[in-house]
Amino acid sequence: MEPKTNFTELNVSDFAMAFEELTRIFIRMPSIEKLSFTTLSVLHTLSLRSPMRLSELIATEQVTQSAITQLVTRLERDGLVERRPDPSDGRAVLVHITPQGASVIDSRRTERIMQIARLIEGLSPGERAAIASALPALTRLAELGNA
Amino acid sequence: MEPKTNFTELNVSDFAMAFEELTRIFIRMPSIEKLSFTTLSVLHTLSLRSPMRLSELIATEQVTQSAITQLVTRLERDGLVERRPDPSDGRAVLVHITPQGASVIDSRRTERIMQIARLIEGLSPGERAAIASALPALTRLAELGNA
DNA sequence: TAAAAATATATCAGAAATTTATATAAATGT
DNA sequence: ACATTTATATAAATTTCTGATATATTTTTA
């Protein structure tokens, strides 16, 4: 028996499917700066909250501690982040994003906004309005996911 | 002067931001099967449309031809895809997803649907309704991105 | 229609990124 | 103080990727 779902009730499976698609489209959007996904993800995390401990970064990315340490070393070599000691804990290191690192994320973001804008032009005003109305909810969903 | 945007007009920058967040959350959702992002992306593409030529796969993924050839070789070794000649073009190869490969994607999808469902539980009924109303538009956005 | 150009894939060598295991140093608990 | 836990680093082995080049077919064109 089909569950008698409310018209406004959200079909999670459909949402996941749409989201999976959009994610892949999003990711394969070509970009000038050639950086790996993990690298960008770390930089992006830092662009929202810097500084962070290595251990905090490890929690957000789906890779090993060793990989993060080495990745941060590469980012530091390229001037995109800086390691500084944590004054409150001698074991820890605080990773700070540099202006250069922030500008990499910024320019990518700008690039992507333009690409998404081009896609959105293809939608009807009604479709755009629907997404606009859902935006606060989508933002909150992201917050829940980060918690 | 601030552009006097309509209440229902979609702010692309905000959408891109929310989407960027959701993408990262989505991707770092831990999973039983440990496969690289590119590997999963190829399998996922094939789960929607199989068979495909290598050259078609190259177009959808953001990597070199050499990387795809090698990746498909690994997938074939693991029994997730099969290479067969293209009857209409002697140069080409058609990559078919196997039942095993399809089930990898399926089980990941199921896993993720459950994880997303858990997040969605944290939303209010109104928020869920808003996303539900936007779902057709989001799906169409994905279609536009695939074109 | 034979030769040249383009297309589709494969291979190999080297570079880059990642995992596993282990090490070091500082903080915490007993 | 000593053992344990936490935070990061390092080294070696492995995996994956890029770049260059090769091969086989198709398409173009002269």
GROMACS .gro file of C-alpha atoms (C1' of nucleotides) in nm:
model
  354
    1MET     CA    1   0.000   0.000   0.000
    2GLU     CA    2   0.135   0.339  -0.101
    3PRO     CA    3   0.170   0.569   0.197
    4LYS     CA    4  -0.083   0.845   0.160
    5THR     CA    5   0.164   1.131   0.177
    6ASN     CA    6   0.055   1.487   0.214
    7PHE     CA    7   0.100   1.703  -0.093
    8THR     CA    8   0.344   1.923   0.090
    9GLU     CA    9   0.526   1.639   0.262
   10LEU     CA   10   0.883   1.605   0.147
   11ASN     CA   11   0.982   1.289  -0.036
   12VAL     CA   12   1.331   1.230   0.097
   13SER     CA   13   1.427   0.987  -0.171
   14ASP     CA   14   1.343   1.234  -0.447
   15PHE     CA   15   1.524   1.508  -0.265
   16ALA     CA   16   1.832   1.293  -0.223
   17MET     CA   17   1.821   1.207  -0.592
   18ALA     CA   18   1.792   1.569  -0.704
   19PHE     CA   19   2.063   1.662  -0.464
   20GLU     CA   20   2.295   1.388  -0.580
   21GLU     CA   21   2.259   1.516  -0.935
   22LEU     CA   22   2.312   1.878  -0.843
   23THR     CA   23   2.615   1.788  -0.638
   24ARG     CA   24   2.781   1.617  -0.929
   25ILE     CA   25   2.701   1.901  -1.165
   26PHE     CA   26   2.833   2.145  -0.913
   27ILE     CA   27   3.156   1.961  -0.864
   28ARG     CA   28   3.238   1.901  -1.222
   29MET     CA   29   3.194   2.268  -1.308
   30PRO     CA   30   3.530   2.346  -1.459
   31SER     CA   31   3.741   2.602  -1.287
   32ILE     CA   32   4.055   2.799  -1.355
   33GLU     CA   33   4.229   2.702  -1.034
   34LYS     CA   34   4.310   2.335  -1.041
   35LEU     CA   35   4.292   2.210  -0.686
   36SER     CA   36   4.174   1.874  -0.564
   37PHE     CA   37   3.839   1.833  -0.400
   38THR     CA   38   3.981   1.772  -0.054
   39THR     CA   39   4.213   2.069  -0.084
   40LEU     CA   40   3.927   2.295  -0.179
   41SER     CA   41   3.707   2.155   0.093
   42VAL     CA   42   3.965   2.235   0.359
   43LEU     CA   43   4.018   2.583   0.223
   44HIS     CA   44   3.645   2.634   0.210
   45THR     CA   45   3.602   2.522   0.568
   46LEU     CA   46   3.872   2.766   0.671
   47SER     CA   47   3.711   3.043   0.469
   48LEU     CA   48   3.407   3.011   0.695
   49ARG     CA   49   3.596   2.971   1.020
   50SER     CA   50   3.963   3.039   1.070
   51PRO     CA   51   4.173   2.948   1.256
   52MET     CA   52   4.103   2.585   1.318
   53ARG     CA   53   4.299   2.305   1.473
   54LEU     CA   54   4.416   2.022   1.255
   55SER     CA   55   4.205   1.787   1.461
   56GLU     CA   56   3.896   1.994   1.386
   57LEU     CA   57   3.971   1.977   1.014
   58ILE     CA   58   4.014   1.603   1.037
   59ALA     CA   59   3.663   1.579   1.179
   60THR     CA   60   3.511   1.764   0.885
   61GLU     CA   61   3.694   1.590   0.603
   62GLN     CA   62   3.662   1.225   0.516
   63VAL     CA   63   4.034   1.145   0.520
   64THR     CA   64   4.302   1.035   0.762
   65GLN     CA   65   4.492   1.256   1.003
   66SER     CA   66   4.809   1.197   0.809
   67ALA     CA   67   4.649   1.316   0.488
   68ILE     CA   68   4.533   1.639   0.651
   69THR     CA   69   4.874   1.710   0.799
   70GLN     CA   70   5.035   1.668   0.459
   71LEU     CA   71   4.763   1.861   0.283
   72VAL     CA   72   4.806   2.154   0.520
   73THR     CA   73   5.180   2.136   0.462
   74ARG     CA   74   5.119   2.171   0.088
   75LEU     CA   75   4.873   2.455   0.139
   76GLU     CA   76   5.127   2.626   0.362
   77ARG     CA   77   5.400   2.580   0.103
   78ASP     CA   78   5.170   2.749  -0.150
   79GLY     CA   79   5.097   3.037   0.084
   80LEU     CA   80   4.726   2.963   0.120
   81VAL     CA   81   4.732   2.887   0.493
   82GLU     CA   82   4.962   2.940   0.788
   83ARG     CA   83   5.036   2.721   1.085
   84ARG     CA   84   5.067   2.893   1.422
   85PRO     CA   85   5.097   2.743   1.768
   86ASP     CA   86   4.786   2.727   1.982
   87PRO     CA   87   4.863   2.938   2.290
   88SER     CA   88   4.615   2.740   2.496
   89ASP     CA   89   4.749   2.396   2.408
   90GLY     CA   90   5.111   2.319   2.336
   91ARG     CA   91   5.029   2.008   2.138
   92ALA     CA   92   4.796   2.177   1.898
   93VAL     CA   93   4.846   2.384   1.586
   94LEU     CA   94   4.609   2.650   1.458
   95VAL     CA   95   4.567   2.667   1.084
   96HIS     CA   96   4.493   3.019   0.962
   97ILE     CA   97   4.375   3.097   0.611
   98THR     CA   98   4.584   3.369   0.443
   99PRO     CA   99   4.444   3.652   0.231
  100GLN     CA  100   4.572   3.458  -0.068
  101GLY     CA  101   4.387   3.146   0.040
  102ALA     CA  102   4.069   3.344   0.099
  103SER     CA  103   4.092   3.498  -0.246
  104VAL     CA  104   4.120   3.156  -0.409
  105ILE     CA  105   3.791   3.057  -0.249
  106ASP     CA  106   3.636   3.392  -0.329
  107SER     CA  107   3.719   3.382  -0.695
  108ARG     CA  108   3.597   3.024  -0.725
  109ARG     CA  109   3.278   3.123  -0.553
  110THR     CA  110   3.228   3.413  -0.791
  111GLU     CA  111   3.296   3.188  -1.087
  112ARG     CA  112   3.042   2.937  -0.965
  113ILE     CA  113   2.779   3.196  -0.889
  114MET     CA  114   2.798   3.303  -1.251
  115GLN     CA  115   2.771   2.945  -1.372
  116ILE     CA  116   2.473   2.876  -1.149
  117ALA     CA  117   2.313   3.204  -1.253
  118ARG     CA  118   2.334   3.088  -1.613
  119LEU     CA  119   2.153   2.765  -1.523
  120ILE     CA  120   1.890   2.954  -1.326
  121GLU     CA  121   1.815   3.173  -1.626
  122GLY     CA  122   1.670   2.859  -1.781
  123LEU     CA  123   1.409   2.829  -1.506
  124SER     CA  124   1.066   2.989  -1.513
  125PRO     CA  125   0.991   3.272  -1.269
  126GLY     CA  126   0.769   3.032  -1.079
  127GLU     CA  127   1.049   2.779  -1.042
  128ARG     CA  128   1.286   3.049  -0.929
  129ALA     CA  129   1.034   3.164  -0.672
  130ALA     CA  130   0.992   2.810  -0.544
  131ILE     CA  131   1.364   2.774  -0.488
  132ALA     CA  132   1.378   3.118  -0.330
  133SER     CA  133   1.109   3.016  -0.082
  134ALA     CA  134   1.298   2.700   0.004
  135LEU     CA  135   1.629   2.876   0.050
  136PRO     CA  136   1.596   2.944   0.425
  137ALA     CA  137   1.504   2.581   0.479
  138LEU     CA  138   1.798   2.460   0.268
  139THR     CA  139   2.030   2.685   0.463
  140ARG     CA  140   1.901   2.547   0.787
  141LEU     CA  141   1.942   2.194   0.656
  142ALA     CA  142   2.307   2.273   0.594
  143GLU     CA  143   2.340   2.403   0.948
  144LEU     CA  144   2.190   2.085   1.084
  145GLY     CA  145   2.437   1.887   0.877
  146ASN     CA  146   2.727   2.080   1.018
  147ALA     CA  147   2.625   2.025   1.378
  148MET     CA  148   2.210   5.152  -0.489
  149GLU     CA  149   2.075   4.816  -0.376
  150PRO     CA  150   1.871   4.653  -0.650
  151LYS     CA  151   1.509   4.642  -0.534
  152THR     CA  152   1.465   4.268  -0.566
  153ASN     CA  153   1.126   4.105  -0.552
  154PHE     CA  154   1.053   3.905  -0.242
  155THR     CA  155   1.024   3.589  -0.446
  156GLU     CA  156   1.325   3.662  -0.666
  157LEU     CA  157   1.604   3.413  -0.616
  158ASN     CA  158   1.931   3.540  -0.478
  159VAL     CA  159   2.182   3.334  -0.670
  160SER     CA  160   2.469   3.411  -0.439
  161ASP     CA  161   2.276   3.284  -0.138
  162PHE     CA  162   2.166   2.978  -0.326
  163ALA     CA  163   2.522   2.903  -0.433
  164MET     CA  164   2.635   2.943  -0.074
  165ALA     CA  165   2.371   2.709   0.066
  166PHE     CA  166   2.441   2.466  -0.208
  167GLU     CA  167   2.814   2.471  -0.151
  168GLU     CA  168   2.753   2.383   0.211
  169LEU     CA  169   2.508   2.107   0.135
  170THR     CA  170   2.742   1.960  -0.122
  171ARG     CA  171   3.021   1.930   0.129
  172ILE     CA  172   2.793   1.779   0.389
  173PHE     CA  173   2.662   1.536   0.134
  174ILE     CA  174   3.003   1.426   0.021
  175ARG     CA  175   3.159   1.379   0.357
  176MET     CA  176   2.875   1.162   0.478
  177PRO     CA  177   3.063   0.855   0.587
  178SER     CA  178   2.988   0.534   0.408
  179ILE     CA  179   3.066   0.168   0.442
  180GLU     CA  180   3.203   0.126   0.093
  181LYS     CA  181   3.528   0.314   0.063
  182LEU     CA  182   3.564   0.431  -0.293
  183SER     CA  183   3.718   0.752  -0.418
  184PHE     CA  184   3.504   1.038  -0.530
  185THR     CA  185   3.588   0.998  -0.898
  186THR     CA  186   3.525   0.625  -0.883
  187LEU     CA  187   3.182   0.676  -0.733
  188SER     CA  188   3.101   0.952  -0.974
  189VAL     CA  189   3.172   0.727  -1.272
  190LEU     CA  190   2.970   0.443  -1.123
  191HIS     CA  191   2.688   0.682  -1.050
  192THR     CA  192   2.688   0.813  -1.405
  193LEU     CA  193   2.673   0.458  -1.531
  194SER     CA  194   2.392   0.376  -1.290
  195LEU     CA  195   2.180   0.635  -1.470
  196ARG     CA  196   2.288   0.546  -1.822
  197SER     CA  197   2.474   0.235  -1.923
  198PRO     CA  198   2.652   0.153  -2.142
  199MET     CA  199   2.864   0.455  -2.216
  200ARG     CA  200   3.177   0.509  -2.413
  201LEU     CA  201   3.495   0.599  -2.234
  202SER     CA  202   3.498   0.926  -2.420
  203GLU     CA  203   3.153   1.010  -2.287
  204LEU     CA  204   3.269   0.939  -1.934
  205ILE     CA  205   3.569   1.161  -1.987
  206ALA     CA  206   3.335   1.445  -2.076
  207THR     CA  207   3.137   1.412  -1.753
  208GLU     CA  208   3.427   1.373  -1.513
  209GLN     CA  209   3.684   1.638  -1.442
  210VAL     CA  210   3.990   1.420  -1.508
  211THR     CA  211   4.213   1.315  -1.797
  212GLN     CA  212   4.147   1.040  -2.048
  213SER     CA  213   4.430   0.838  -1.904
  214ALA     CA  214   4.281   0.852  -1.557
  215ILE     CA  215   3.943   0.730  -1.681
  216THR     CA  216   4.096   0.441  -1.874
  217GLN     CA  217   4.283   0.330  -1.564
  218LEU     CA  218   3.986   0.386  -1.339
  219VAL     CA  219   3.764   0.172  -1.561
  220THR     CA  220   4.033  -0.095  -1.559
  221ARG     CA  221   4.020  -0.100  -1.180
  222LEU     CA  222   3.641  -0.106  -1.176
  223GLU     CA  223   3.650  -0.394  -1.422
  224ARG     CA  224   3.901  -0.581  -1.210
  225ASP     CA  225   3.663  -0.541  -0.915
  226GLY     CA  226   3.368  -0.665  -1.117
  227LEU     CA  227   3.172  -0.340  -1.103
  228VAL     CA  228   3.178  -0.269  -1.476
  229GLU     CA  229   3.248  -0.454  -1.799
  230ARG     CA  230   3.414  -0.339  -2.119
  231ARG     CA  231   3.260  -0.454  -2.446
  232PRO     CA  232   3.338  -0.351  -2.802
  233ASP     CA  233   3.113  -0.094  -2.967
  234PRO     CA  234   2.960  -0.270  -3.270
  235SER     CA  235   2.915   0.061  -3.447
  236ASP     CA  236   3.272   0.187  -3.401
  237GLY     CA  237   3.576  -0.034  -3.392
  238ARG     CA  238   3.782   0.220  -3.201
  239ALA     CA  239   3.537   0.261  -2.917
  240VAL     CA  240   3.464   0.064  -2.604
  241LEU     CA  241   3.131   0.049  -2.426
  242VAL     CA  242   3.144   0.041  -2.050
  243HIS     CA  243   2.855  -0.150  -1.896
  244ILE     CA  244   2.771  -0.139  -1.527
  245THR     CA  245   2.732  -0.486  -1.373
  246PRO     CA  246   2.461  -0.587  -1.124
  247GLN     CA  247   2.734  -0.571  -0.860
  248GLY     CA  248   2.825  -0.219  -0.961
  249ALA     CA  249   2.463  -0.113  -0.959
  250SER     CA  250   2.414  -0.254  -0.612
  251VAL     CA  251   2.709  -0.057  -0.479
  252ILE     CA  252   2.540   0.263  -0.593
  253ASP     CA  253   2.204   0.147  -0.468
  254SER     CA  254   2.321   0.067  -0.121
  255ARG     CA  255   2.508   0.396  -0.097
  256ARG     CA  256   2.199   0.577  -0.211
  257THR     CA  257   1.987   0.402   0.050
  258GLU     CA  258   2.242   0.483   0.317
  259ARG     CA  259   2.241   0.847   0.220
  260ILE     CA  260   1.866   0.872   0.203
  261MET     CA  261   1.855   0.760   0.563
  262GLN     CA  262   2.117   1.012   0.663
  263ILE     CA  263   1.936   1.293   0.488
  264ALA     CA  264   1.606   1.180   0.639
  265ARG     CA  265   1.763   1.219   0.982
  266LEU     CA  266   1.865   1.576   0.900
  267ILE     CA  267   1.522   1.656   0.764
  268GLU     CA  268   1.362   1.542   1.087
  269GLY     CA  269   1.522   1.851   1.239
  270LEU     CA  270   1.325   2.081   1.010
  271SER     CA  271   0.984   2.222   1.083
  272PRO     CA  272   0.686   2.103   0.878
  273GLY     CA  273   0.683   2.443   0.708
  274GLU     CA  274   1.047   2.410   0.609
  275ARG     CA  275   0.989   2.062   0.478
  276ALA     CA  276   0.695   2.188   0.274
  277ALA     CA  277   0.906   2.467   0.129
  278ILE     CA  278   1.170   2.223   0.012
  279ALA     CA  279   0.902   1.991  -0.123
  280SER     CA  280   0.758   2.274  -0.330
  281ALA     CA  281   1.101   2.357  -0.466
  282LEU     CA  282   1.182   1.999  -0.555
  283PRO     CA  283   1.051   2.004  -0.913
  284ALA     CA  284   1.247   2.322  -0.976
  285LEU     CA  285   1.564   2.172  -0.826
  286THR     CA  286   1.521   1.864  -1.041
  287ARG     CA  287   1.484   2.077  -1.348
  288LEU     CA  288   1.791   2.274  -1.251
  289ALA     CA  289   1.983   1.948  -1.246
  290GLU     CA  290   1.851   1.863  -1.591
  291LEU     CA  291   1.964   2.198  -1.722
  292GLY     CA  292   2.307   2.134  -1.575
  293ASN     CA  293   2.331   1.801  -1.750
  294ALA     CA  294   2.249   1.943  -2.091
  295DT     C1'  295   4.063   0.592  -5.327
  296DA     C1'  296   4.516   0.640  -5.113
  297DA     C1'  297   4.710   0.944  -4.792
  298DA     C1'  298   4.644   1.260  -4.420
  299DA     C1'  299   4.397   1.404  -4.028
  300DA     C1'  300   4.107   1.314  -3.656
  301DT     C1'  301   3.913   1.017  -3.300
  302DA     C1'  302   3.910   0.655  -2.931
  303DT     C1'  303   4.154   0.408  -2.625
  304DA     C1'  304   4.573   0.206  -2.413
  305DT     C1'  305   5.026   0.205  -2.203
  306DC     C1'  306   5.420   0.362  -1.948
  307DA     C1'  307   5.694   0.651  -1.660
  308DG     C1'  308   5.699   0.984  -1.330
  309DA     C1'  309   5.458   1.292  -1.000
  310DA     C1'  310   5.125   1.363  -0.652
  311DA     C1'  311   4.820   1.229  -0.287
  312DT     C1'  312   4.674   0.893   0.047
  313DT     C1'  313   4.696   0.514   0.384
  314DT     C1'  314   4.920   0.252   0.752
  315DA     C1'  315   5.225   0.231   1.104
  316DT     C1'  316   5.507   0.451   1.411
  317DA     C1'  317   5.712   0.844   1.667
  318DT     C1'  318   5.718   1.260   1.952
  319DA     C1'  319   5.547   1.596   2.248
  320DA     C1'  320   5.221   1.794   2.554
  321DA     C1'  321   4.819   1.753   2.850
  322DT     C1'  322   4.522   1.485   3.175
  323DG     C1'  323   4.390   1.164   3.517
  324DT     C1'  324   4.505   0.883   3.919
  325DA     C1'  325   5.517   1.104   3.928
  326DC     C1'  326   5.341   0.770   3.593
  327DA     C1'  327   5.031   0.593   3.274
  328DT     C1'  328   4.702   0.728   2.941
  329DT     C1'  329   4.512   1.009   2.614
  330DT     C1'  330   4.534   1.372   2.276
  331DA     C1'  331   4.752   1.636   1.888
  332DT     C1'  332   5.051   1.637   1.532
  333DA     C1'  333   5.444   1.473   1.249
  334DT     C1'  334   5.713   1.154   0.968
  335DA     C1'  335   5.841   0.754   0.674
  336DA     C1'  336   5.740   0.386   0.367
  337DA     C1'  337   5.433   0.163   0.074
  338DT     C1'  338   5.035   0.206  -0.216
  339DT     C1'  339   4.707   0.417  -0.503
  340DT     C1'  340   4.577   0.742  -0.825
  341DC     C1'  341   4.670   1.090  -1.142
  342DT     C1'  342   4.906   1.349  -1.525
  343DG     C1'  343   5.182   1.383  -1.948
  344DA     C1'  344   5.377   1.183  -2.331
  345DT     C1'  345   5.344   0.857  -2.665
  346DA     C1'  346   5.158   0.449  -2.918
  347DT     C1'  347   4.801   0.191  -3.177
  348DA     C1'  348   4.395   0.105  -3.412
  349DT     C1'  349   4.008   0.270  -3.641
  350DT     C1'  350   3.725   0.610  -3.875
  351DT     C1'  351   3.668   1.030  -4.144
  352DT     C1'  352   3.819   1.368  -4.455
  353DT     C1'  353   4.019   1.531  -4.856
  354DA     C1'  354   4.307   1.592  -5.241
   0.00000   0.00000   0.00000
